Short mmCIF file of C-alpha atoms in Angstrom, two decimals:
data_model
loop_
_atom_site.label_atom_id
_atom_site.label_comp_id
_atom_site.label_asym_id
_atom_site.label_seq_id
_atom_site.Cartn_x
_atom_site.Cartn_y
_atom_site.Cartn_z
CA UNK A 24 0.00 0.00 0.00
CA UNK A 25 2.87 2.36 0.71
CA UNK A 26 4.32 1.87 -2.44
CA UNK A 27 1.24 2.47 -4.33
CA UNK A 28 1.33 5.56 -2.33
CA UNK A 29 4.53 6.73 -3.63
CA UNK A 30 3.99 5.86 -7.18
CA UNK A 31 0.81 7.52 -7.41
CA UNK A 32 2.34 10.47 -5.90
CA UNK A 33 5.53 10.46 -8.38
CA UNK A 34 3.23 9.94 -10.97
CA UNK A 35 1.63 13.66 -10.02
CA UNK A 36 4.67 14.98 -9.81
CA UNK A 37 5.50 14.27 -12.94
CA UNK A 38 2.02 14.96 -14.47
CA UNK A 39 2.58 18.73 -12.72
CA UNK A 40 5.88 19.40 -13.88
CA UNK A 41 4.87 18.33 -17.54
CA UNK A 42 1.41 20.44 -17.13
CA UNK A 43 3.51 23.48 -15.99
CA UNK A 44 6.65 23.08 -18.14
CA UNK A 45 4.29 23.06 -21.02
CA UNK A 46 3.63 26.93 -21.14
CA UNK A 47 5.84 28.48 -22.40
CA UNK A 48 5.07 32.39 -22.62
CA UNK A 49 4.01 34.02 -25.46
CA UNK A 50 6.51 36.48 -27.87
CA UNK A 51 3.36 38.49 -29.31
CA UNK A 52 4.97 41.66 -28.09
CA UNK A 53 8.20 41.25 -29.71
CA UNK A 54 7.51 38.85 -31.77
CA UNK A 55 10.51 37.16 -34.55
CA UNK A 56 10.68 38.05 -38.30
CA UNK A 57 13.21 36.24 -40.64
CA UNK A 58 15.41 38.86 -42.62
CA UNK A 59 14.81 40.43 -45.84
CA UNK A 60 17.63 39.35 -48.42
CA UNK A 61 15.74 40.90 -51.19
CA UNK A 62 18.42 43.07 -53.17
CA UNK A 63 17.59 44.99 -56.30
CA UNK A 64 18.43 43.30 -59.57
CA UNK A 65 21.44 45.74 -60.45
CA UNK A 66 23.51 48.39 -58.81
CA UNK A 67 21.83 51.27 -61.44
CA UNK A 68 22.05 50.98 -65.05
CA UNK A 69 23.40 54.86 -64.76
CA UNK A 70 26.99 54.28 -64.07
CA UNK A 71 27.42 51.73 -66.79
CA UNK A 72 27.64 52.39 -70.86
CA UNK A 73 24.25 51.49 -72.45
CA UNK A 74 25.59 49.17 -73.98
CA UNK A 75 27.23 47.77 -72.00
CA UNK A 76 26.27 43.99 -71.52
CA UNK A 77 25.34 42.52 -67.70
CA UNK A 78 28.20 41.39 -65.51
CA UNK A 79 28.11 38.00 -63.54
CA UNK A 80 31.77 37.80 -62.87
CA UNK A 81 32.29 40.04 -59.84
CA UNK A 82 36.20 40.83 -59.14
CA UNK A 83 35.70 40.26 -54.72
CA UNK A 84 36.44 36.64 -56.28
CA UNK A 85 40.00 37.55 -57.26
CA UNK A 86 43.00 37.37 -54.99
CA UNK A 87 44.36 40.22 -53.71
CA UNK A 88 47.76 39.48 -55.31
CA UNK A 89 46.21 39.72 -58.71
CA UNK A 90 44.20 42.46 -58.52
CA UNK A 91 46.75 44.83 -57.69
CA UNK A 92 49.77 44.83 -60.74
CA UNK A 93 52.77 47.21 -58.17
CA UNK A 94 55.13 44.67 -56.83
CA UNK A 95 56.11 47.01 -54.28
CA UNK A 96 52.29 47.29 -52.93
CA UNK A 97 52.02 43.45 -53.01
CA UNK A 98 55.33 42.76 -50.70
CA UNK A 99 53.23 45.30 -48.29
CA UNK A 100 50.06 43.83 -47.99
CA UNK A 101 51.76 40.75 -47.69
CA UNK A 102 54.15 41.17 -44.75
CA UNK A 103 50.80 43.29 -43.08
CA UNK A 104 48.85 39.74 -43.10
CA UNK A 105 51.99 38.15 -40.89
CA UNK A 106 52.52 40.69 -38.52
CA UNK A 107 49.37 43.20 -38.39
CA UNK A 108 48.32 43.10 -34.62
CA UNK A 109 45.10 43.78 -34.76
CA UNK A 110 44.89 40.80 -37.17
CA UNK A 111 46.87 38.27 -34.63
CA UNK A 112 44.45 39.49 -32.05
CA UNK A 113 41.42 38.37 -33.86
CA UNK A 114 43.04 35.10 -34.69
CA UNK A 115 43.08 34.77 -31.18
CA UNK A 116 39.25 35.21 -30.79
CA UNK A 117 38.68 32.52 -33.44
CA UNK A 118 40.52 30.82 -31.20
CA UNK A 119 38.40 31.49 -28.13
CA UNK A 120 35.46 30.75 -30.53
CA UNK A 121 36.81 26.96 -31.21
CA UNK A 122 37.53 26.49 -27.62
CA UNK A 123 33.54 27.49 -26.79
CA UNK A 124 32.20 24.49 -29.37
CA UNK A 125 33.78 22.31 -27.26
CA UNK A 126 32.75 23.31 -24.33
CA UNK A 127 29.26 23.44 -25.35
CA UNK A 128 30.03 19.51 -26.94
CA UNK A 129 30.98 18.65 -23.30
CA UNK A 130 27.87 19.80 -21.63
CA UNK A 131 25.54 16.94 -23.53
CA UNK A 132 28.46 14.05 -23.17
CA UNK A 133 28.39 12.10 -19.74
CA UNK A 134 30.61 12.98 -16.99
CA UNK A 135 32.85 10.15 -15.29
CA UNK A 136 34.35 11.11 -12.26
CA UNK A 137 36.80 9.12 -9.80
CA UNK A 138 36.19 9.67 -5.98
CA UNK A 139 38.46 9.29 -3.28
CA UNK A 140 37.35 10.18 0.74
CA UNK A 141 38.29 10.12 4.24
CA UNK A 142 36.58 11.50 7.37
CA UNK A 143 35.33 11.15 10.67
CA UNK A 144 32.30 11.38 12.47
CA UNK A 145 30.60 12.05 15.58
CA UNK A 146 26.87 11.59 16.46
CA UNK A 147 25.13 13.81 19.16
CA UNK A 148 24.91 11.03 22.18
CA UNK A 149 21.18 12.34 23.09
CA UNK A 150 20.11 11.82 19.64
CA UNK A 151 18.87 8.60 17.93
CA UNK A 152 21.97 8.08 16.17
CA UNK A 153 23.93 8.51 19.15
CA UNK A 154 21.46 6.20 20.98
CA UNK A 155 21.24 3.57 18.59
CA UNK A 156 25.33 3.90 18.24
CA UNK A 157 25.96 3.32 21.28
CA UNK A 158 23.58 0.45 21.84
CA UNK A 159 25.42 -1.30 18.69
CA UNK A 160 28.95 -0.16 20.10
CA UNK A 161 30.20 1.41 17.19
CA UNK A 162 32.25 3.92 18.29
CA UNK A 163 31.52 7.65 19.05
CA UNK A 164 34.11 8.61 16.80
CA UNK A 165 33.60 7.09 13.63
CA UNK A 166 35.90 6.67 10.69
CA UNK A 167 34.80 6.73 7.17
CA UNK A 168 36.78 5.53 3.85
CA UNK A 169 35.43 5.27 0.22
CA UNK A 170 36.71 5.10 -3.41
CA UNK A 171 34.37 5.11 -6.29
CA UNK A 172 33.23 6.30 -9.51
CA UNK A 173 30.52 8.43 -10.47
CA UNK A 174 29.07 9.50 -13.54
CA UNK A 175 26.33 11.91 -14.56
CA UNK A 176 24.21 12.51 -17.74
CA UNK A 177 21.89 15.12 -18.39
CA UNK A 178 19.90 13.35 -21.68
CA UNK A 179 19.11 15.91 -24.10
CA UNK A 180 15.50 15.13 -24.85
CA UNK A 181 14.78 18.60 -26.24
CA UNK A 182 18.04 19.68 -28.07
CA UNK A 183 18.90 22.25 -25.66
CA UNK A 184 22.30 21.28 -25.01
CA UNK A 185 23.09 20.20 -28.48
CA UNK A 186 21.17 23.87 -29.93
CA UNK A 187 23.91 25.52 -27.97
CA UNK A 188 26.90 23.80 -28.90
CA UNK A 189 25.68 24.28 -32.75
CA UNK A 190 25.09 28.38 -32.17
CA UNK A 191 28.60 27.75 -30.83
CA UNK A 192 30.17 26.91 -33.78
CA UNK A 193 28.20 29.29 -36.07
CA UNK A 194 29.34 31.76 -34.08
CA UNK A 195 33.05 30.44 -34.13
CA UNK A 196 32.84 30.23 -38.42
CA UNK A 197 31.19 34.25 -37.77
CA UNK A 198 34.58 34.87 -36.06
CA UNK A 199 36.38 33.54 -39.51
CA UNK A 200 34.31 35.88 -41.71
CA UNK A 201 34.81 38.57 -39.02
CA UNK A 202 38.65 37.91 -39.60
CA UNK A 203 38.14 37.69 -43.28
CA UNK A 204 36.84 40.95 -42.87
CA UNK A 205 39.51 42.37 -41.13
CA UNK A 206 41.48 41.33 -43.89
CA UNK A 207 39.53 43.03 -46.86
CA UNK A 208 39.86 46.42 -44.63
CA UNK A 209 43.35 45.91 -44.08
CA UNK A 210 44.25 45.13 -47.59
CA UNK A 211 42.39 48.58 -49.02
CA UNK A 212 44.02 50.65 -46.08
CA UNK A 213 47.14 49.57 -47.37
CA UNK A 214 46.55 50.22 -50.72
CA UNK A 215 45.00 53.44 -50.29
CA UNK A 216 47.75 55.09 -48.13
CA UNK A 217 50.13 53.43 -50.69
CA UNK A 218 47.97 55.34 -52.99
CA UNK A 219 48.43 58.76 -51.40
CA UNK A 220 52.07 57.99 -50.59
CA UNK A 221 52.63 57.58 -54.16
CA UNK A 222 50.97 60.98 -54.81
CA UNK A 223 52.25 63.12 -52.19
CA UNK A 224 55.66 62.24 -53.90
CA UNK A 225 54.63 63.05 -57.60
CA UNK A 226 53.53 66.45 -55.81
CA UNK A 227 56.62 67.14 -54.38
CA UNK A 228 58.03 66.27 -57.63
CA UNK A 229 55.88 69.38 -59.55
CA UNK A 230 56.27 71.71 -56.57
CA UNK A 231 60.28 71.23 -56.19
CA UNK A 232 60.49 71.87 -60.34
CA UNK A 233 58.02 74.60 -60.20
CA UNK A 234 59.93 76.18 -57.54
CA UNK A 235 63.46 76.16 -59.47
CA UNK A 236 61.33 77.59 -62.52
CA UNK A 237 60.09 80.21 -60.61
CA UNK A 238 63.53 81.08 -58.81
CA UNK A 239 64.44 81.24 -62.56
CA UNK A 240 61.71 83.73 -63.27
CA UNK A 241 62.41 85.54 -60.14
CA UNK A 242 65.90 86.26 -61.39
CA UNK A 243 64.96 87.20 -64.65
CA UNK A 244 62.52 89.95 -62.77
CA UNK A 245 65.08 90.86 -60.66
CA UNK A 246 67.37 91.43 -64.06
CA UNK A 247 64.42 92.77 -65.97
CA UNK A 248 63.90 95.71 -62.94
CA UNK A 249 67.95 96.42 -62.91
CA UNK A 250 66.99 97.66 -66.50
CA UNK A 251 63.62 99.45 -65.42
CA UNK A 252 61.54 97.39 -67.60
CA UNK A 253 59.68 96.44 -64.19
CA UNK A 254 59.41 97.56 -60.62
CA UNK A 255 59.63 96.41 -57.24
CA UNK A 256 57.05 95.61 -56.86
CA UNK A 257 57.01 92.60 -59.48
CA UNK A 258 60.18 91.50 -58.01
CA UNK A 259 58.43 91.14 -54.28
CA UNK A 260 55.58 89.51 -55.52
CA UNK A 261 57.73 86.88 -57.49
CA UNK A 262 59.37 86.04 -54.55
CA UNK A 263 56.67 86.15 -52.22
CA UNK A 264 55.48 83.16 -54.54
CA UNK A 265 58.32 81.28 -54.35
CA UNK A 266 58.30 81.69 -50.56
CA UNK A 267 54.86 80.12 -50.52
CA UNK A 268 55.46 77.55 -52.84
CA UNK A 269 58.76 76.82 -50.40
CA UNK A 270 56.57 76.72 -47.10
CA UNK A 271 54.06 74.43 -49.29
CA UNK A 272 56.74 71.63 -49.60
CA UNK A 273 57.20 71.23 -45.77
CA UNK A 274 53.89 70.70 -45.47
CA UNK A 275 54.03 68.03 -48.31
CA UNK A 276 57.31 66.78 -46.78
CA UNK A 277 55.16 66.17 -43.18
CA UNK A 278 52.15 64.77 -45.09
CA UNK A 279 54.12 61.94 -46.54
CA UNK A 280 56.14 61.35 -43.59
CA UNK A 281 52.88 60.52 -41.78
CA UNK A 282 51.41 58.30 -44.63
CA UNK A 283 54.86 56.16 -44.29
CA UNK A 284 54.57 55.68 -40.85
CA UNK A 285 50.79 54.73 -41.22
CA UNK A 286 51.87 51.83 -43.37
CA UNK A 287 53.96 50.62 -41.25
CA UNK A 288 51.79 50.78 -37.95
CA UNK A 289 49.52 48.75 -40.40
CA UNK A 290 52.80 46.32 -41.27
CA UNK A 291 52.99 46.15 -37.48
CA UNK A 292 57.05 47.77 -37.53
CA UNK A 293 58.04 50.91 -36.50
CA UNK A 294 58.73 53.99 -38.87
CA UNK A 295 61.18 52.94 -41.97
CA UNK A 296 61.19 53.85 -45.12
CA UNK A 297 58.81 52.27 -47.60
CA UNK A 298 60.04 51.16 -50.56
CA UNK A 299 57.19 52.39 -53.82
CA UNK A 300 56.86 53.15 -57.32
CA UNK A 301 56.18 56.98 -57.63
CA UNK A 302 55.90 57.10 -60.97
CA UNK A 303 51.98 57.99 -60.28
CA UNK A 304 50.59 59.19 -63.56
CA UNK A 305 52.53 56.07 -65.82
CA UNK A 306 51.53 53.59 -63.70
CA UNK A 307 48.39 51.93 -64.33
CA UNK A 308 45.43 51.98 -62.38
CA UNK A 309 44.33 48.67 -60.43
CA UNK A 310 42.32 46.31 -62.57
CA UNK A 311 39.64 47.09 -63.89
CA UNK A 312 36.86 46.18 -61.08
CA UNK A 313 33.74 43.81 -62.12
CA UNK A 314 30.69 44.79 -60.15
CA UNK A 315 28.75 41.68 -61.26
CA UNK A 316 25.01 41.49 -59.46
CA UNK A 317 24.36 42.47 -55.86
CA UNK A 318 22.92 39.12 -55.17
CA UNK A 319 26.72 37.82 -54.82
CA UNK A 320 27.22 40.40 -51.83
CA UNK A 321 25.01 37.89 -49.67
CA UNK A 322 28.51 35.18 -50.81
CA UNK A 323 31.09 37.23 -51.73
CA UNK A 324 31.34 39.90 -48.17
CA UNK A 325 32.51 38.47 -45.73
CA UNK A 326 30.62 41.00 -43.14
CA UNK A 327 27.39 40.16 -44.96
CA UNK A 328 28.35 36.20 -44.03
CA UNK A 329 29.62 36.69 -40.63
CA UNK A 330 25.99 38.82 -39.92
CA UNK A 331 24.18 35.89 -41.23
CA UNK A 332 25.94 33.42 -39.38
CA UNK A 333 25.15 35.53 -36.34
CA UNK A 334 21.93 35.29 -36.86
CA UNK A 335 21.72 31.86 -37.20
CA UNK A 336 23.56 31.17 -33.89
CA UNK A 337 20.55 33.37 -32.76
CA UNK A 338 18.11 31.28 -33.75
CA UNK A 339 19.76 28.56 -31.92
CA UNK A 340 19.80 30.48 -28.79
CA UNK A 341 16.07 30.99 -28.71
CA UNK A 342 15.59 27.44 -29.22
CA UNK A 343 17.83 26.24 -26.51
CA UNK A 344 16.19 29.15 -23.95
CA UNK A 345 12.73 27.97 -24.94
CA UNK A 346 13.63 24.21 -24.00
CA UNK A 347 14.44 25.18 -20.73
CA UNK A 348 10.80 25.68 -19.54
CA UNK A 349 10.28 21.84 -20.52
CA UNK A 350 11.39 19.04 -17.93
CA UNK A 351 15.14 17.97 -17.93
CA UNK A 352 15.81 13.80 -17.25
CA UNK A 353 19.38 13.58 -15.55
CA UNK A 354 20.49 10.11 -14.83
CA UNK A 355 23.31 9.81 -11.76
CA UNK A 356 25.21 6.87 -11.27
CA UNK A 357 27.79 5.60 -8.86
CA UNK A 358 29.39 2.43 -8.06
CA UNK A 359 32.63 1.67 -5.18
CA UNK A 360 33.29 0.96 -1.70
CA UNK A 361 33.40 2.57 1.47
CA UNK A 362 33.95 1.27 5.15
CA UNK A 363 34.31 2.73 8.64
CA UNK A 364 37.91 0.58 8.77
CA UNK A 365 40.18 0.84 6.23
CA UNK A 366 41.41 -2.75 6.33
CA UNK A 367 38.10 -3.32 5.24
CA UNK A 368 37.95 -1.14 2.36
CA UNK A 369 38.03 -3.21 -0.48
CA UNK A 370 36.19 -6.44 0.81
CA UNK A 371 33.90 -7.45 -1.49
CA UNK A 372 30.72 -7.62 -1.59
CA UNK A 373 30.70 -6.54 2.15
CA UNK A 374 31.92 -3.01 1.05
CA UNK A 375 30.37 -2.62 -2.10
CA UNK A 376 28.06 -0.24 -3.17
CA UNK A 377 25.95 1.33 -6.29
CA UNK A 378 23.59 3.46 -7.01
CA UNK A 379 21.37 4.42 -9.99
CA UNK A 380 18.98 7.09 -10.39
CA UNK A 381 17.12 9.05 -12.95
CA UNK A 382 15.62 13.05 -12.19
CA UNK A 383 12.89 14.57 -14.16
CA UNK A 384 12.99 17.89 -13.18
CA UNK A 385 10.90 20.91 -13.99
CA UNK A 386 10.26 24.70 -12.91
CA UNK A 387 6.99 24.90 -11.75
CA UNK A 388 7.46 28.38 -9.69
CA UNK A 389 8.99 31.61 -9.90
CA UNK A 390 9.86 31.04 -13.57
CA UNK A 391 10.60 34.70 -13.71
CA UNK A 392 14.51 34.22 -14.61
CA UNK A 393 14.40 31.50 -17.33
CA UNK A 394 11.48 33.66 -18.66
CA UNK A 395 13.94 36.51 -18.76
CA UNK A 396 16.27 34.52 -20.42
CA UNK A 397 13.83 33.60 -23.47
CA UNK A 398 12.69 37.20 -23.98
CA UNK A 399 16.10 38.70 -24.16
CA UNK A 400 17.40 35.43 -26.42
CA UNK A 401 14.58 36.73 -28.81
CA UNK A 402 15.55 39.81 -28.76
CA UNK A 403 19.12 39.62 -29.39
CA UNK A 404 17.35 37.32 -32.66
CA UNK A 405 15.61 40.22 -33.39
CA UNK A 406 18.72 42.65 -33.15
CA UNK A 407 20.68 39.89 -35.49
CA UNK A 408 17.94 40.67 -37.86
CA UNK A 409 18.43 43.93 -38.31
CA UNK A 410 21.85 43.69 -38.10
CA UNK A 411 21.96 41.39 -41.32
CA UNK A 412 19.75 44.14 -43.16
CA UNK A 413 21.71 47.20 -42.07
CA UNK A 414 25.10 45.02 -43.54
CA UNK A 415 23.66 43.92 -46.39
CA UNK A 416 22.13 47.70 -47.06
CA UNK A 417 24.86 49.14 -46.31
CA UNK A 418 27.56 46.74 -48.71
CA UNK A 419 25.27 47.66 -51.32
CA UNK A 420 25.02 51.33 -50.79
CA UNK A 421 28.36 51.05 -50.77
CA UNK A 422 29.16 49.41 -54.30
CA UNK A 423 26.42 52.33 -55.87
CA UNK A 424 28.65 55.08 -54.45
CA UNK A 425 31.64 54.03 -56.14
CA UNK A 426 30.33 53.12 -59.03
CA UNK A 427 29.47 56.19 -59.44
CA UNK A 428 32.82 57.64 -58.11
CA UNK A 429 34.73 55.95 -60.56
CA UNK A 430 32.58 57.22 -63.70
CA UNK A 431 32.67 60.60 -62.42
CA UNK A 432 36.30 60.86 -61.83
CA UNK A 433 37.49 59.53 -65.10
CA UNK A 434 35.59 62.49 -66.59
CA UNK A 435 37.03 64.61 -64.14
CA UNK A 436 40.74 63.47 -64.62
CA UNK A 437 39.93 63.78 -69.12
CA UNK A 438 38.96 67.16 -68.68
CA UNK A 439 41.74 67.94 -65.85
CA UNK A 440 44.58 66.47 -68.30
CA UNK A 441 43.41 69.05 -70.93
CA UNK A 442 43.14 71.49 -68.70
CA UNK A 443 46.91 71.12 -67.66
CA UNK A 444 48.01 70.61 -71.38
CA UNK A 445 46.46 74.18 -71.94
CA UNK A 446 47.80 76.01 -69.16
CA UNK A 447 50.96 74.31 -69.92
CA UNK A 448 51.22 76.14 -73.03
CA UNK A 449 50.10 79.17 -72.08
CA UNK A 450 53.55 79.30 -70.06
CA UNK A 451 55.55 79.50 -72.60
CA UNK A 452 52.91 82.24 -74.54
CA UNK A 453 53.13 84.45 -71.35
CA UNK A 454 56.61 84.42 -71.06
CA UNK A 455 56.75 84.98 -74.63
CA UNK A 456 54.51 88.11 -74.47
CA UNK A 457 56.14 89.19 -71.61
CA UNK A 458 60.17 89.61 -72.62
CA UNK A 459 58.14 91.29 -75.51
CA UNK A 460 56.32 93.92 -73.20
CA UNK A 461 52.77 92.52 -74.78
CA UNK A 462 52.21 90.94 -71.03
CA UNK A 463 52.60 92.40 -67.23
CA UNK A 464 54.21 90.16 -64.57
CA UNK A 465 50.92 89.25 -62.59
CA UNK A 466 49.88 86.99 -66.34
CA UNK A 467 52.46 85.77 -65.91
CA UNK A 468 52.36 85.37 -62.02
CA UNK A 469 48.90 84.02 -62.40
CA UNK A 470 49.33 81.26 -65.48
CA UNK A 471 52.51 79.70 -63.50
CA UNK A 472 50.16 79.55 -60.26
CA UNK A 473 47.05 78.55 -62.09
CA UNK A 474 49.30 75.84 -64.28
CA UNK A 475 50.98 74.37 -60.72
CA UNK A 476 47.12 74.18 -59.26
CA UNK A 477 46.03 72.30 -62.13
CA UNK A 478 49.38 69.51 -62.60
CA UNK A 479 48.75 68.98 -58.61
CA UNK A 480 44.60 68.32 -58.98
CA UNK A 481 45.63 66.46 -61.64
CA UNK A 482 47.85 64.08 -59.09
CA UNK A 483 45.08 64.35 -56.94
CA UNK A 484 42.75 63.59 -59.14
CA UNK A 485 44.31 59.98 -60.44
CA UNK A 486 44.71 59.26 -56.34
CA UNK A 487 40.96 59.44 -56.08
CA UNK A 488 40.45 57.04 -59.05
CA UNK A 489 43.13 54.49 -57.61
CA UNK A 490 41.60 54.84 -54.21
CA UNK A 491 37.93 54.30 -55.91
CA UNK A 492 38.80 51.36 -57.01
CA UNK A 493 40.38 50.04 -54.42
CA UNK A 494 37.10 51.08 -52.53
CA UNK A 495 35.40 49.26 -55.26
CA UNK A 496 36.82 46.11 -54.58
CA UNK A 497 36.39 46.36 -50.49
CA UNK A 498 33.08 46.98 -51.37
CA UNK A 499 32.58 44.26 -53.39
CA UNK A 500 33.76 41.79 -50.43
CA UNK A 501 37.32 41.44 -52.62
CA UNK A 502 40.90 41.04 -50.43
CA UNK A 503 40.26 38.12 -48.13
CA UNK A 504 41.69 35.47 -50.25
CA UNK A 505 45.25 35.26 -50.28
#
């Protein structure tokens, strides 16, 4: 009868914690959305020739190493993916990421532990252990020894465990792309102060042989006033502009001091010289870069994939939280022997003892914490969500802005190369018409200034184009293979 007793009342036990574990609360104030991966159909037929027929091939599949045709860039980018720090720190987070799979793996395994113990013990005398002690004679001081195994399993009826460990290993491949990542930055930055590098000396270049023309011209003046043809005047404002243009080459000097020593805090070594081919406006651009269709950002960036892994490894979390309102079966096992005398330890079967036991277990009360635990796992879903969107927006804002940056500029840099051949010839007709007295020093003045503006936008100009492309192909997901 006492048995029935029991069972009957295990049985309601069990009937409760099923009845209560069974509600789980609702998410109809916050409730989950999959993402929208819906990307237009092209980046805008504007930026492109007419005629031009529709790319597939998008250049984020090419390496690095063949995009970019300067051998002197290459060796950069290459010894900044060995020794950029930031880079061997995030390597080290991927490796923090591994380690967390397999913690996660261990969690659903079984645990096996070997026990070893020694104590003593004393009853209260005017207790009923004490009495029936002493009655027995076992001594008031008693001695315990036991050596054992133990093992514990916690059986995974509703995935939760195993949910966990597989978020745990999205997240670890999201900590690759987030590497990858890295990686594309690191290779643009690189090429882009490379870029400016490269133009800061081709300006320096112009303003060092404009200055030694116009120390020329000043001596001419200064000539041309000993013979009254000019005055003072001329001659002061001749060399004021050669003082200027003088003061303007420190500052260039200072500019591409810092863009060397930016390339090498990226190349993680300190200041140096870096060794580059100046000869900016010979040297060809960077290939050409093939947009193909935004539907390949979702493959080809590697922030786009790392945001989507997230997400998944979201999705995994809510799972895994919403299991835990249902009722967990643990099974505890233990087998070895113990004894109050330790000549006695390993008799057998005198000293030998087991146990088995299985726990169905369920929160019935105060849920409030593992109901905390479910809303905020939702949440950060949610927030995954809209983090995928606002990446994948954004890459493909992105790719439309320099698109259009590139078609713009090479318009720019035509009409800028014709503007320099002009002024470039009107040099030599000012200083024509003025040893003839058909001109006045400030045309002069003013076509040598005007010419020198021009041949430096020009520079400038061909910087932006390299550095559009380069932006291009970062866009594009491009630099993370090596």
């Amino acid at each position: 009868m006492r048995s029935l007793f029991h069972t009957a009342c295990a049985g309601a036990l069990i009937g409760a914690s099923l009845a209560g574990s069974s509600c789980v609360p609702s998410l109809a104030q916050n409730p989950a959305r999959e993402p929208n991966k819906a990307v237009p159909q092209n980046f805008g037929v504007s930026y492109a020739p007419t005629n031009a027929p529709k790319q597939t091939e998008s250049s984020a599949q090419q390496r690095w190493n063949e995009f970019f045709p300067d051998p002197d860039l290459k060796a950069l980018i290459d010894i900044a993916l060995k020794n950029n720090l930031e880079l061997n720190a995030r390597l080290q987070e991927i490796m923090i990421a591994k380690s967390e799979i397999m913690a996660r793996q261990g969690d659903y395994m079984p645990t096996l532990d070997a026990r070893v113990g020694a104590g003593i013990e004393k009853g209260g005398e005017h207790t009923s252990q004490g009495i029936s002690d002493e009655a027995h004679g076992v001594p008031a001081n008693l001695q315990g020894y036991s050596m054992g195994v133990a093992a514990s399993w916690e059986v995974d009826v509703w995935r939760k465990l195993r949910n966990a460990a597989k978020a745990a290993n999205y997240r670890y491949l999201a900590s690759i792309e987030g590497k990858n990542f890295l990686v594309t930055q690191l290779v643009a930055e690189i090429a882009r102060s490379y870029y400016e590098l490269t133009t800061l000396d081709n300006q320096l270049d112009v303003l060092k042989r404009n200055i030694e023309i116009q120390q020329n011209a000043l001596d001419v003046v200064k000539l041309q006033k000993q013979a009254a043809r000019v005055t003072e005047l001329a001659v002061q404002r001749f060399e004021a502009e050669v003082l200027k243009n003088q003061s303007r080459q420190y500052d260039l000097e200072r500019q591409r001091i810092e863009a060397e020593n930016r390339i090498n805090l990226l190349l993680g070594r300190y200041p140096q010289a870096v060794p580059r081919n100046s000869q900016d406006l010979k040297s060809p651009l960077p290939n050409l870069v093939k947009a193909g269709i935004p539907s390949q950002l979702l493959e080809s960036r590697p922030d786009v994939r790392q945001a989507e892994l997230e997400l998944t490894a979201s999705k995994l979390d809510v799972k895994s939280a919403k299991a835990a309102f249902y009722p967990s079966l643990t099974i505890d096992a233990s087998v070895g022997y113990e004894s109050f005398n330790v000549k006695h330890l390993v008799a057998t079967p005198q000293s030998l003892f087991y146990n088995l036991a299985g726990n169905l277990t369920a929160p019935l009360l105060n849920r409030r914490a593992i109901k905390a635990q479910y809303y905020a796992a939702n949440a950060r879903q949610l927030q995954a969500v809209f983090n995928f969107e606002r990446t994948l927006l954004q890459s493909f804002t992105e790719v439309v802005n320099q698109l259009a940056t590139i078609a713009n500029l090479q318009k720019s840099f035509d009409l800028q190369a014709q503007q320099v051949d002009k002024l470039t010839q009107s040099i030599e007709v000012s200083n024509v018409l003025f040893q003839s007295a058909r001109a006045d020093y400030m045309e002069v003045l003013l076509t040598r200034r005007d010419a020198l503006e021009a041949e430096m936008e020009l520079i400038e100009t061909k910087n932006r184009q390299k550095r559009a492309m380069v932006n291009l192909y970062q866009a594009l997901g491009g630099g993370s293979r090596s």
